[in-house]
Coordinates of C-alpha atoms in Angstrom, one line a residue:
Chain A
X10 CA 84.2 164.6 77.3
X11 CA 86.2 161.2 77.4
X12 CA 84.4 158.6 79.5
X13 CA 86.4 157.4 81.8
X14 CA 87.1 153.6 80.8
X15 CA 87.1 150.9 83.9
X16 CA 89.4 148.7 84.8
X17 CA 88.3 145.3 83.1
X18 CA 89.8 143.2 86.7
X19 CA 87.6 146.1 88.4
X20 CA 84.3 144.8 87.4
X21 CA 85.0 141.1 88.1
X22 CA 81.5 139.4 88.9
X23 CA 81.4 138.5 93.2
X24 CA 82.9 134.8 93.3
X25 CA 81.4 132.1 95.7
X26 CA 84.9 131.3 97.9
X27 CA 85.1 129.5 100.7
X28 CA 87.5 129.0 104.0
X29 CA 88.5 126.0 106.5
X30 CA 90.6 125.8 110.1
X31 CA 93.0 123.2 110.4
X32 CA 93.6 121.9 113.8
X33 CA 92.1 125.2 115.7
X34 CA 90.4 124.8 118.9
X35 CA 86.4 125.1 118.3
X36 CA 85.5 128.4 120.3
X37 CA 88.2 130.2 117.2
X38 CA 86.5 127.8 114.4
X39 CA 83.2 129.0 115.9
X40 CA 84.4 133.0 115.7
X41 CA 85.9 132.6 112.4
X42 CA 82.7 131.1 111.4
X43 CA 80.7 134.1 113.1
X44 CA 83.4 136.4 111.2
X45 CA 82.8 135.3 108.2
X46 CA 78.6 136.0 108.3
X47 CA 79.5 139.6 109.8
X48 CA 82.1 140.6 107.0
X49 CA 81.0 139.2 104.0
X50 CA 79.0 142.3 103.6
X51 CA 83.0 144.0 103.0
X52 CA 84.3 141.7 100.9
X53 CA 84.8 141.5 97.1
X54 CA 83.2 137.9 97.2
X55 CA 81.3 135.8 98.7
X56 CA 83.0 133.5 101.7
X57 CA 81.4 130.7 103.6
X58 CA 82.6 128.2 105.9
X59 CA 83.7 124.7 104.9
X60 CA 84.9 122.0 106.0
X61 CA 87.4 119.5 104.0
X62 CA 90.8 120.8 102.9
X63 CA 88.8 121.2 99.0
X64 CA 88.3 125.6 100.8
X65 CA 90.1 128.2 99.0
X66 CA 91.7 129.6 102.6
X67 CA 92.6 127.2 105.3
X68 CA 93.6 129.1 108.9
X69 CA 96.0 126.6 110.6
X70 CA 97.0 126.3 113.9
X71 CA 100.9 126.2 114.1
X72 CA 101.2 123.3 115.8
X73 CA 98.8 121.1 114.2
X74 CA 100.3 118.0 112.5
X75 CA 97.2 118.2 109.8
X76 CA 98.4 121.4 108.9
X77 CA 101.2 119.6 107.2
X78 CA 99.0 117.9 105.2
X79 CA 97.2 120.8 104.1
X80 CA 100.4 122.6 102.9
X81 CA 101.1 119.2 100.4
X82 CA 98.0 119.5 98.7
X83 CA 98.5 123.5 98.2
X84 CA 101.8 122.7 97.2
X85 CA 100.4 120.0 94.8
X86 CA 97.4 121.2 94.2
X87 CA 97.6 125.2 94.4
X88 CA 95.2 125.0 97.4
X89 CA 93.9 125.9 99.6
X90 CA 95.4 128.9 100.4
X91 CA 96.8 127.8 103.8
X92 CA 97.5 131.0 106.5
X93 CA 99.0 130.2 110.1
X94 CA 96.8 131.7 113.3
X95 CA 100.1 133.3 114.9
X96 CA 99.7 134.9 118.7
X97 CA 102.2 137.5 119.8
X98 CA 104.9 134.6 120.7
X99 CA 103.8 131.6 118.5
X100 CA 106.8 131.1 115.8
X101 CA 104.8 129.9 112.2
X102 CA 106.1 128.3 109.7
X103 CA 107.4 130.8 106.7
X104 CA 103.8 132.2 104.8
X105 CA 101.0 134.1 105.7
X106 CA 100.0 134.7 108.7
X107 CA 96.7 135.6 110.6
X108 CA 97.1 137.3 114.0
X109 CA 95.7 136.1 116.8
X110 CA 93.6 137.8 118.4
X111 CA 91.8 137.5 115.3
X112 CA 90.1 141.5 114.2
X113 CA 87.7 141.8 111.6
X114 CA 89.8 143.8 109.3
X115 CA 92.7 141.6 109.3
X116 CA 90.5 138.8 108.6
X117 CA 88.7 141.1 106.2
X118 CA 92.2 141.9 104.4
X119 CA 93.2 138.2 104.1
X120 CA 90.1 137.7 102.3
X121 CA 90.4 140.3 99.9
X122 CA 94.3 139.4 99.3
X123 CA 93.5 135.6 98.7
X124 CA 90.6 136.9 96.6
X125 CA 93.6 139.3 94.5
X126 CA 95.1 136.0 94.3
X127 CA 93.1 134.2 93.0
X128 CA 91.8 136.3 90.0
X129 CA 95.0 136.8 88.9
X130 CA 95.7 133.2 88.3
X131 CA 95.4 131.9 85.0
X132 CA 92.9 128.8 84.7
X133 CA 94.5 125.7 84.9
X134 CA 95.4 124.0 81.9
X135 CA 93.4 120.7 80.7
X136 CA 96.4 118.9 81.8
X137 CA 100.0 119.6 82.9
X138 CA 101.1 115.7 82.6
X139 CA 102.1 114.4 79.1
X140 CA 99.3 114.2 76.6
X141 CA 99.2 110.4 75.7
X142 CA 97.9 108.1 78.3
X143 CA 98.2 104.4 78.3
X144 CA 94.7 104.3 76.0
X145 CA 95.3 101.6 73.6
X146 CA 94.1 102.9 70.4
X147 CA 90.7 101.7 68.7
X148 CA 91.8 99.5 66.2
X149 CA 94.8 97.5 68.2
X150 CA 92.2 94.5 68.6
X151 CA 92.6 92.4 71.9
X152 CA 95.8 90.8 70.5
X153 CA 96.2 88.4 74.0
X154 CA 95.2 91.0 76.5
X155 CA 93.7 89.8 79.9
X156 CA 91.0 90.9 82.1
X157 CA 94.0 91.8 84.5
X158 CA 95.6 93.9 81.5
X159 CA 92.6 96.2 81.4
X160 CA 92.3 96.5 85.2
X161 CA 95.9 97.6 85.1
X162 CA 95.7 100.2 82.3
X163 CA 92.8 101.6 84.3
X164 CA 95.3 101.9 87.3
X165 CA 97.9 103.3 85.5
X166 CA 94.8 106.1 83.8
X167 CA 94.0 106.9 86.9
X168 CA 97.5 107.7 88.2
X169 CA 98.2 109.8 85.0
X170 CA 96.2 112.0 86.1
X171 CA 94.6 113.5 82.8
X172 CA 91.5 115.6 82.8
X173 CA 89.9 114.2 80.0
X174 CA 86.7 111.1 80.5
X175 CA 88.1 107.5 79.8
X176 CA 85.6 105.1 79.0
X177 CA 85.4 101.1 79.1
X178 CA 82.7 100.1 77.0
X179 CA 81.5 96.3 76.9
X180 CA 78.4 95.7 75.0
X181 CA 75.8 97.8 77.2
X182 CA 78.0 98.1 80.2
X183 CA 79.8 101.1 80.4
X184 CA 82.7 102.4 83.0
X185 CA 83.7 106.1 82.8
X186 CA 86.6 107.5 84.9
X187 CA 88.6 111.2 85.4
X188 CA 91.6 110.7 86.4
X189 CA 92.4 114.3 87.7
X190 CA 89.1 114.1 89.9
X191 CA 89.9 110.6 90.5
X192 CA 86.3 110.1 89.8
X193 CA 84.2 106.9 88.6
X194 CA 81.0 106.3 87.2
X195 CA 79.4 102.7 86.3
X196 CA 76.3 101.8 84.4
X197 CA 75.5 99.5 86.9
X198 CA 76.2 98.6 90.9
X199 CA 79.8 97.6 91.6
X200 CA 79.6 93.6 91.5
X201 CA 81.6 91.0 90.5
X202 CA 79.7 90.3 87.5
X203 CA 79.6 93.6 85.9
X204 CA 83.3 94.0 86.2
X205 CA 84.0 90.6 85.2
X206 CA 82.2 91.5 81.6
X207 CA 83.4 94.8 81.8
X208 CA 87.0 93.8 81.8
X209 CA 86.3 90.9 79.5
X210 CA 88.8 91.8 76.7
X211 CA 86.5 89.3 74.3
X212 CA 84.0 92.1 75.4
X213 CA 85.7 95.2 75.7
X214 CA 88.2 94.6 72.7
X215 CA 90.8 95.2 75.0
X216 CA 90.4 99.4 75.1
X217 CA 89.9 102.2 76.7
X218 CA 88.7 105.2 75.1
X219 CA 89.2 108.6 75.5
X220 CA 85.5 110.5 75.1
X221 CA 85.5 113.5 72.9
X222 CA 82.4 115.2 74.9
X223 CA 84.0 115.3 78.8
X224 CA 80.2 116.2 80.7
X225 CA 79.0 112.4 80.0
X226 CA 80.8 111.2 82.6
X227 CA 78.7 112.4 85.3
X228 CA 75.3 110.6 83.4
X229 CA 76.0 107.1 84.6
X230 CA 74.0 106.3 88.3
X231 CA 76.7 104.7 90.3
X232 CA 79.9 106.6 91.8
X233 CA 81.9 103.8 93.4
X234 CA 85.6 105.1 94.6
X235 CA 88.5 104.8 92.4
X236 CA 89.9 102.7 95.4
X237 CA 87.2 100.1 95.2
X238 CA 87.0 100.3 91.7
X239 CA 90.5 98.8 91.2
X240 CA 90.5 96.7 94.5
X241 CA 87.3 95.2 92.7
X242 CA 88.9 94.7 89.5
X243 CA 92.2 92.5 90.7
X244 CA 89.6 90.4 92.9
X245 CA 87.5 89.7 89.7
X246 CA 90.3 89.7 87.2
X247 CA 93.5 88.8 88.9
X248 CA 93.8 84.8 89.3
X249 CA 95.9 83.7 86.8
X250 CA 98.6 85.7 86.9
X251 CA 100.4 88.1 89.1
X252 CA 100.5 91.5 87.7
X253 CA 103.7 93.0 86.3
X254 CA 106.6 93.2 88.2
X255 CA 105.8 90.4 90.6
X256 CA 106.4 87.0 89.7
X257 CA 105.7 84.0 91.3
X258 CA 109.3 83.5 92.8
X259 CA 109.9 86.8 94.3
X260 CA 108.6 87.7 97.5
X261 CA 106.5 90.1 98.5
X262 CA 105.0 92.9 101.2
X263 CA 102.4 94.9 101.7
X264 CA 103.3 98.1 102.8
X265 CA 99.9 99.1 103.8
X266 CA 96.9 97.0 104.8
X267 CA 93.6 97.2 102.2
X268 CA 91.2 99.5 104.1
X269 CA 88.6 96.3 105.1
X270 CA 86.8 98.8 106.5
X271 CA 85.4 100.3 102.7
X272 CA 86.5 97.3 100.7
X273 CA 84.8 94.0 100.5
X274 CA 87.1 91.2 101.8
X275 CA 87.0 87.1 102.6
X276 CA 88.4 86.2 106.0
X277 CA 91.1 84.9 104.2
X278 CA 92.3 88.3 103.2
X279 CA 92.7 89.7 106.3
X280 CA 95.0 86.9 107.3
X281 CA 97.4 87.3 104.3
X282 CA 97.3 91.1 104.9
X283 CA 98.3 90.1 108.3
X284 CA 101.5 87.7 106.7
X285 CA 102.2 90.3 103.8
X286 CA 102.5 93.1 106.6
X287 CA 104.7 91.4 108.9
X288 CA 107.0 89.8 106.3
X289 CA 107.3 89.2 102.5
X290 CA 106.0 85.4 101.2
X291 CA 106.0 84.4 98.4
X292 CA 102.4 83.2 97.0
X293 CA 103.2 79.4 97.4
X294 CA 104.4 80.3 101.2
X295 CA 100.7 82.6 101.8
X296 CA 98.6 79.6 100.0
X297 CA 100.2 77.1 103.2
X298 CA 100.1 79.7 105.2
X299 CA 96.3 80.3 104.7
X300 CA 95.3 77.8 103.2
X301 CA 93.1 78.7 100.5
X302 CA 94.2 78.2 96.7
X303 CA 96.5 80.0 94.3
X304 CA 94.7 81.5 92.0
X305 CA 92.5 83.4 94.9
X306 CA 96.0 84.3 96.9
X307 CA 97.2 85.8 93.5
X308 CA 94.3 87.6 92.8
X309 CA 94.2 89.0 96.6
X310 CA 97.9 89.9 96.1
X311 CA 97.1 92.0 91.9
X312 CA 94.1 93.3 94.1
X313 CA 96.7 95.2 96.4
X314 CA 98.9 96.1 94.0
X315 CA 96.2 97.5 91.6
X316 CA 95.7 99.9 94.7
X317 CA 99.5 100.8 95.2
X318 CA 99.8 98.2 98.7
X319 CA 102.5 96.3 97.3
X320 CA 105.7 98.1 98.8
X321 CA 108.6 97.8 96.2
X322 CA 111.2 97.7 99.1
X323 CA 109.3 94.7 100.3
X324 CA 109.5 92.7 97.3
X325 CA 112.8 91.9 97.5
X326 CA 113.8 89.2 100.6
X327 CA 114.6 90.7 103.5
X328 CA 115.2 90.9 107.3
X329 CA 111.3 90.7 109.1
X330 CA 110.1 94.1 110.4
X331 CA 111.1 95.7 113.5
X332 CA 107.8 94.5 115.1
X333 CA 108.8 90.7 114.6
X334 CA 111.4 90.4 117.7
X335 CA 109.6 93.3 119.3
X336 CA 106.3 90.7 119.3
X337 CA 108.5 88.2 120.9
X338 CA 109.7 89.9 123.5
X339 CA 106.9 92.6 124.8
X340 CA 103.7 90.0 124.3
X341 CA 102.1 88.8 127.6
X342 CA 103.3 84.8 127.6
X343 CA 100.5 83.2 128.2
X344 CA 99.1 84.7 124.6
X345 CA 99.0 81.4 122.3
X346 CA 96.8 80.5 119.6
X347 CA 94.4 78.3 122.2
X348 CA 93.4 81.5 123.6
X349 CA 92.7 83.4 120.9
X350 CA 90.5 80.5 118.9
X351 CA 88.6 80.7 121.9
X352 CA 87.9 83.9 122.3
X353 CA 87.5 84.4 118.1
X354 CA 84.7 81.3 119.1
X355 CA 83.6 83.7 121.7
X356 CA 82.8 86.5 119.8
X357 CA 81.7 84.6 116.8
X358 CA 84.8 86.3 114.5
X359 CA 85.9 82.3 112.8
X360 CA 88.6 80.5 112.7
X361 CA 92.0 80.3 112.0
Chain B
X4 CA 88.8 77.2 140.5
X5 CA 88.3 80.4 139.1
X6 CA 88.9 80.7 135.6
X7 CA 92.0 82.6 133.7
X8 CA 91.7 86.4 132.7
X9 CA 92.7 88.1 129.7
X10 CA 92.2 92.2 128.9
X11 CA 91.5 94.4 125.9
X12 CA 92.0 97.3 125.8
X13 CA 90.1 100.5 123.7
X14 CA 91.6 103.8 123.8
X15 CA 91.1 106.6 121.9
X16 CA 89.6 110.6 122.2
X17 CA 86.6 112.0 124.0
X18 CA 83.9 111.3 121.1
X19 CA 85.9 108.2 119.3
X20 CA 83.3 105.6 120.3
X21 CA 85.4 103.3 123.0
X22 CA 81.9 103.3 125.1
X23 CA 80.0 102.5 122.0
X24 CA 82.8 99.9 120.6
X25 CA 82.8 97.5 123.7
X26 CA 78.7 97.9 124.5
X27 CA 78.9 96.0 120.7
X28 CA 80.5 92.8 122.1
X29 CA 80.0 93.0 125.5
X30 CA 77.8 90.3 127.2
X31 CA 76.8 92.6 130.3
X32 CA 76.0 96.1 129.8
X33 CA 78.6 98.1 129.8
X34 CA 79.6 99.7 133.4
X35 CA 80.2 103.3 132.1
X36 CA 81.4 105.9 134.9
X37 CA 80.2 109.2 133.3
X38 CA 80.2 112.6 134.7
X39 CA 79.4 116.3 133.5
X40 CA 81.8 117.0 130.5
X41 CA 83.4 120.0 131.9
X42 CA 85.1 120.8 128.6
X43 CA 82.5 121.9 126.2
X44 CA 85.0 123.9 124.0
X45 CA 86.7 121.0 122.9
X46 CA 83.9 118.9 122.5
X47 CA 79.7 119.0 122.7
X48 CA 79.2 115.8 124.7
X49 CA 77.0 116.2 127.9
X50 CA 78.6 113.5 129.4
X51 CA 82.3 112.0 129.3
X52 CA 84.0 108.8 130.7
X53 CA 87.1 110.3 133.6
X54 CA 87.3 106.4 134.8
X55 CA 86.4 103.7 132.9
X56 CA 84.3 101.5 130.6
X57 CA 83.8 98.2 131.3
X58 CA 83.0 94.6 130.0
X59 CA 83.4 91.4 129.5
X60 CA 83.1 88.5 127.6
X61 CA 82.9 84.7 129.4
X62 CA 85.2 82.2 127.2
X63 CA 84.1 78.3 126.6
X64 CA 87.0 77.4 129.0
X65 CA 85.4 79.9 131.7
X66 CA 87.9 82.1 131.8
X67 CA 86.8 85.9 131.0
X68 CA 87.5 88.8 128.5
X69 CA 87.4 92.1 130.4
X70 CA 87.1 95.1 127.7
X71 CA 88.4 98.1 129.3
X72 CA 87.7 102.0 127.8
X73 CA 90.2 104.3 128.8
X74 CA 89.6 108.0 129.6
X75 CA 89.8 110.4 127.1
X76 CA 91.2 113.1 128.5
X77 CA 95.4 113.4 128.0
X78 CA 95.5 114.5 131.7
X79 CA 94.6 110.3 132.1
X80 CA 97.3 109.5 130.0
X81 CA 99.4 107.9 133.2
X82 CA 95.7 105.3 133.1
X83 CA 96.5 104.4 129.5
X84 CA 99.8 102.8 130.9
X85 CA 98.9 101.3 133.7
X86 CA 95.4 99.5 131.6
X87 CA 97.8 98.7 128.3
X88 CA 100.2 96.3 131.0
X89 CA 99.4 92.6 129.8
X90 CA 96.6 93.0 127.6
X91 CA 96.2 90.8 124.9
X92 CA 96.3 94.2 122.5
X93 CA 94.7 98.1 122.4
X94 CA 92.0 98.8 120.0
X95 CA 92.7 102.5 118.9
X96 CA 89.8 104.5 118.2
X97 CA 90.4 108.2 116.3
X98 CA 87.5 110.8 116.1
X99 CA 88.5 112.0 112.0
X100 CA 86.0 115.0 112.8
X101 CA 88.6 116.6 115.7
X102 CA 90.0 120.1 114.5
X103 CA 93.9 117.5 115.2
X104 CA 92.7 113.9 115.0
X105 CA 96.6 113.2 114.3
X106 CA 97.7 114.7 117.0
X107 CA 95.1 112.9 119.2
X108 CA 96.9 109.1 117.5
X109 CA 100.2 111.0 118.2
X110 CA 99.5 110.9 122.2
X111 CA 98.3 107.5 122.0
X112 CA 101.0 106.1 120.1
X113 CA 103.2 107.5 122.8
X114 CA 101.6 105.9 125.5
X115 CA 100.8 102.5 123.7
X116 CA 104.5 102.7 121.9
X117 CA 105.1 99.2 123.0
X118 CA 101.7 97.4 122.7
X119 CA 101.9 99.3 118.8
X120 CA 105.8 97.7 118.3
X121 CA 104.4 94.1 119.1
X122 CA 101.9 94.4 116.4
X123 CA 98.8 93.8 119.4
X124 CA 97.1 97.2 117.9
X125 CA 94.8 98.2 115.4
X126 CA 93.5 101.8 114.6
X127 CA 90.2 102.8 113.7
X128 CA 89.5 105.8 112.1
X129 CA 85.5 106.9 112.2
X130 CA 83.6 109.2 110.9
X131 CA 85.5 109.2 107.7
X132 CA 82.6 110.0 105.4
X133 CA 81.8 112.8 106.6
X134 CA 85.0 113.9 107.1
X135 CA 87.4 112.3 105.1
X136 CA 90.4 114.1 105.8
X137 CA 93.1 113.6 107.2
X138 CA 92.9 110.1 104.9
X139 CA 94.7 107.1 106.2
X140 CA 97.4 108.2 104.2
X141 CA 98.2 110.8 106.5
X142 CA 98.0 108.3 109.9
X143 CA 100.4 105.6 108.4
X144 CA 102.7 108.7 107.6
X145 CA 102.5 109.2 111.1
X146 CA 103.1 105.6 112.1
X147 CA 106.3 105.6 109.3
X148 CA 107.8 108.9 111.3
X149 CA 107.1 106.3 114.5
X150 CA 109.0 103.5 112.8
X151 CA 106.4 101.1 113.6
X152 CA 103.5 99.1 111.3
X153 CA 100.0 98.9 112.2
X154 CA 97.0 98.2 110.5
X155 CA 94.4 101.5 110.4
X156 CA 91.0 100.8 109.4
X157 CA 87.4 102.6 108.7
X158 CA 85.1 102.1 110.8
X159 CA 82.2 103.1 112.2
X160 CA 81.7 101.3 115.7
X161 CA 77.8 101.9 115.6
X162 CA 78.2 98.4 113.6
X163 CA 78.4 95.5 115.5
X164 CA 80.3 93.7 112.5
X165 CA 83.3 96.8 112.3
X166 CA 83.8 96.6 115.7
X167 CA 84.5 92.5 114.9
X168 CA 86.9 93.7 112.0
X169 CA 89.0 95.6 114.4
X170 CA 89.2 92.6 116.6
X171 CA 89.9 90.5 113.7
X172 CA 92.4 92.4 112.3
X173 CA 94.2 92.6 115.8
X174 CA 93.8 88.8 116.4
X175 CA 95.1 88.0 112.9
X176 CA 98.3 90.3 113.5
X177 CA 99.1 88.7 116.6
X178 CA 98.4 85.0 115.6
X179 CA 100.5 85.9 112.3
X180 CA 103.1 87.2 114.8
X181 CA 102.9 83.9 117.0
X182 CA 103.3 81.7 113.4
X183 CA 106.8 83.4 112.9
X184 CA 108.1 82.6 116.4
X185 CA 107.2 79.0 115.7
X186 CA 108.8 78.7 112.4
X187 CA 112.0 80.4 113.8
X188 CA 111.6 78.4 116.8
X189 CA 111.8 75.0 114.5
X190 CA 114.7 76.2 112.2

């Protein structure tokens, strides 16, 4: 008697998978939640509730404007698997939908397609962008590198994108990054110190390596963010020079302030972000504007462009924003720079 | 003779922290008009703001400061207008744990349109680090599609020293604004 022989995608091991709502009012993200506890028992795998757009399903509402966002990352990323909550008259954008009311077996068939769809596709590969990153190699020697060199190939590793562990070695300081996780690890705390020797090419011989053995990079303590990382680097690295394109005679913009809120600042950058916002300067302009030396206003301006501020469009002379004649025109008169020093005085905020 | 008045103003969701932003600075306690919160689904608060916060900060000159908290609630939204006339500038506060928190800065940027366009506004965007999605990518998107620049932040207004970032970023816009009209006005 021939034993029947099973279908190898049959006997796939129960996967842990989970599933978000995008823009849904809370009594549906509540029920879904509910669902979810009451089907799992009927399901091929395991689903749970998350939040973040990192699930494997996200329900969307139709007419939620986050929704959009979640649709770029599947499209970038291949998920999550975004589904639109659709009522009897609700028009959803083109993909799958989820009717509303919500019934456990529709819920319970999404689940198993997206599970279908997901075992079928292949793993990723290591790497879908071009194999060489900007890694100089071992034995190109410093050869009239900067500090602000180095914080710039790390900007440009971690835009490649590559899934392989990066490493900047200086003496016992070590910095590890992965550029597809966008993920950081120091040897030390995040200071001003440690990533001035750090990017020391005298130090560092001007490299960074690629590490054969990718699981080291989650041994070192600290986990600062790839955003603070870099911001950190043009503060500590950035005075002499302004990084490639900009040069001192061109002007130029921010199109988007530093987030103060997660990055460490001086007073005086939050008045050049305020100049650099409104219209381009160039750096001699921002140092009589703000009074504070070159060498800090350049390293302020390499800081933003080391985390992708610095608008292109803006570094060329232009017309001022829109807001500039709109400011003129829709701002109470009696608005001047006497009242606000005094309430700045006021609330203990400093000085112009 | 009594002294001169000038107004901020702090708008933002049910939850975003307006009451919390302006008891930071204020010199009085904060007048808050709360009642039930009648719209559990939406959100968990016992309590909710339908008028307004209140307080105020005394100037050396003697003149005042008067913070005003809008309501949350969109059906208020005709408030936001009629608070946003002459104030020095709108703090903008966005709950990022909201099922739509950009649809909640897409009301506001409605109703604030031409406080935003005169660069008197900043955004702050809390809660962030435990939800960090949408990112602020996703709000200056928003602001692009609006055709207008303003500065968004993290924050979390339980600090005392974010709520004075906010104000310093506004102040700084609006001072950097007032340094333009100058030079343009001596050319």
């Amino acid at each position: 008697m021939e034993v029947a022989r099973a279908d190898p995608s049959m006997l796939a091991v129960s996967c842990q998978r989970t599933v978000t709502t995008i823009g849904l009012p809370a009594r549906k993200e509540q029920l879904i939640r509910s669902m979810l506890l009451a089907v799992n028992a009927r399901t091929t795998d395991r689903w749970t509730f998350a939040d973040g757009l990192e699930a494997d399903v996200a329900i969307c509402d139709v007419d939620s404007r986050l929704a959009a966002v979640a649709v770029a990352r599947q499209e970038r990323d291949g998920r999550p698997h975004c589904v639109w909550l659709a009522g009897d008259t609700a028009e959803a954008p083109i993909g799958p939908r989820l009717e509303d009311p919500i019934g456990s077996s529709s819920l319970i068939a999404l689940l198993e397609s997206v599970s279908t769809t997901l075992r079928r596709r292949p793993a990723p590969a290591a790497t879908s962008a071009p194999v060489a990153p900007p890694v100089v190699a071992a034995d190109a020697g410093v050869g009239g590198r900067t500090a602000l060199d180095v914080a710039l190939m790390l900007r440009d590793l971690l835009l490649h994108g590559s899934s392989d562990t990066f490493q900047i070695t200086a003496g016992a300081l070590q910095l590890r990054v992965v550029p597809s996780r966008r993920a950081v690890r120091a040897s030390q705390p995040l200071t001003d110190d440690y990533l001035a020797r750090l990017l020391d090419p005298a130090a560092n011989g001007g490299r960074i390596e690629r590490l054969a053995e990718p699981d080291r990079a989650l041994t070192l303590l600290h986990a600062p963010s790839d955003v603070e990382t870099l911001w950190r680097a043009g503060l500590v690295a950035g005075g002499d020079a302004l990084a490639a394109p900009l040069h001192a005679d061109a002007p130029i913009g921010l199109a988007r302030w530093p987030d103060f809120g997660r990055l460490p600042h001086a007073p005086a950058h939050v008045q050049m972000a305020a100049r650099l916002s409104r219209r381009p300067h160039r750096v001699e302009e921002l140092v009589t504007a703000v009074g504070r030396p070159a060498r800090e206003v350049r390293a302020f301006v390499n800081a933003c462009v080391l985390c992708g501020l610095v608008s292109p469009q803006l570094a060329a002379s232009r017309e001022p924003r829109p807001t500039a004649t709109a400011a003129a025109t829709a701002r109470p008169a009696y608005i001047g720079m006497g009242i606000l020093r005094s309430i700045r005085t006021a609330l203990g905020l400093g000085g112009l | 003779m009594a002294g001169r008045e000038f107004k901020l103003v702090f708008a933002g969701s049910m939850g975003a922290g307006k009451t919390t932003a302006i008891a930071a600075i204020s010199e009085i306690p904060p007048i808050r008009t709360d009642v039930h919160n009648t719209d559990v689904r939406s959100h968990s608060k016992a309590t909710t703001t339908t008028a307004m916060d209140y307080g105020e900060v005394t100037l050396d000159s003697g003149d005042k400061l008067r913070l005003y908290g809008t309501p949350g609630q969109t059906r208020f939204d005709f408030m936001w207008r009629i608070l946003a006339k002459g104030a020095i500038g709108v703090v903008l506060l966005v709950d990022n744990s909201r099922p739509d928190p950009l649809s909640d800065v897409h009301a506001y940027l409605d109703a604030f349109r031409e406080t935003v366009s005169s660069s008197r506004a900043v955004i702050g965007i809390g809660r962030t680090e435990t939800h960090p999605e949408p990112g602020l990518d996703a709000y200056y998107a928003l602001a692009d599609e609006y055709g207008i620049s303003v500065p968004i932040v993290s924050v979390d207004v339980r600090r005392r020293e974010d709520v004075l970032l906010l104000l310093n970023v506004l102040f700084s816009q609006i001072e950097a604004s007032l340094e333009t009209e100058e030079q343009g006005a001596m050319a």
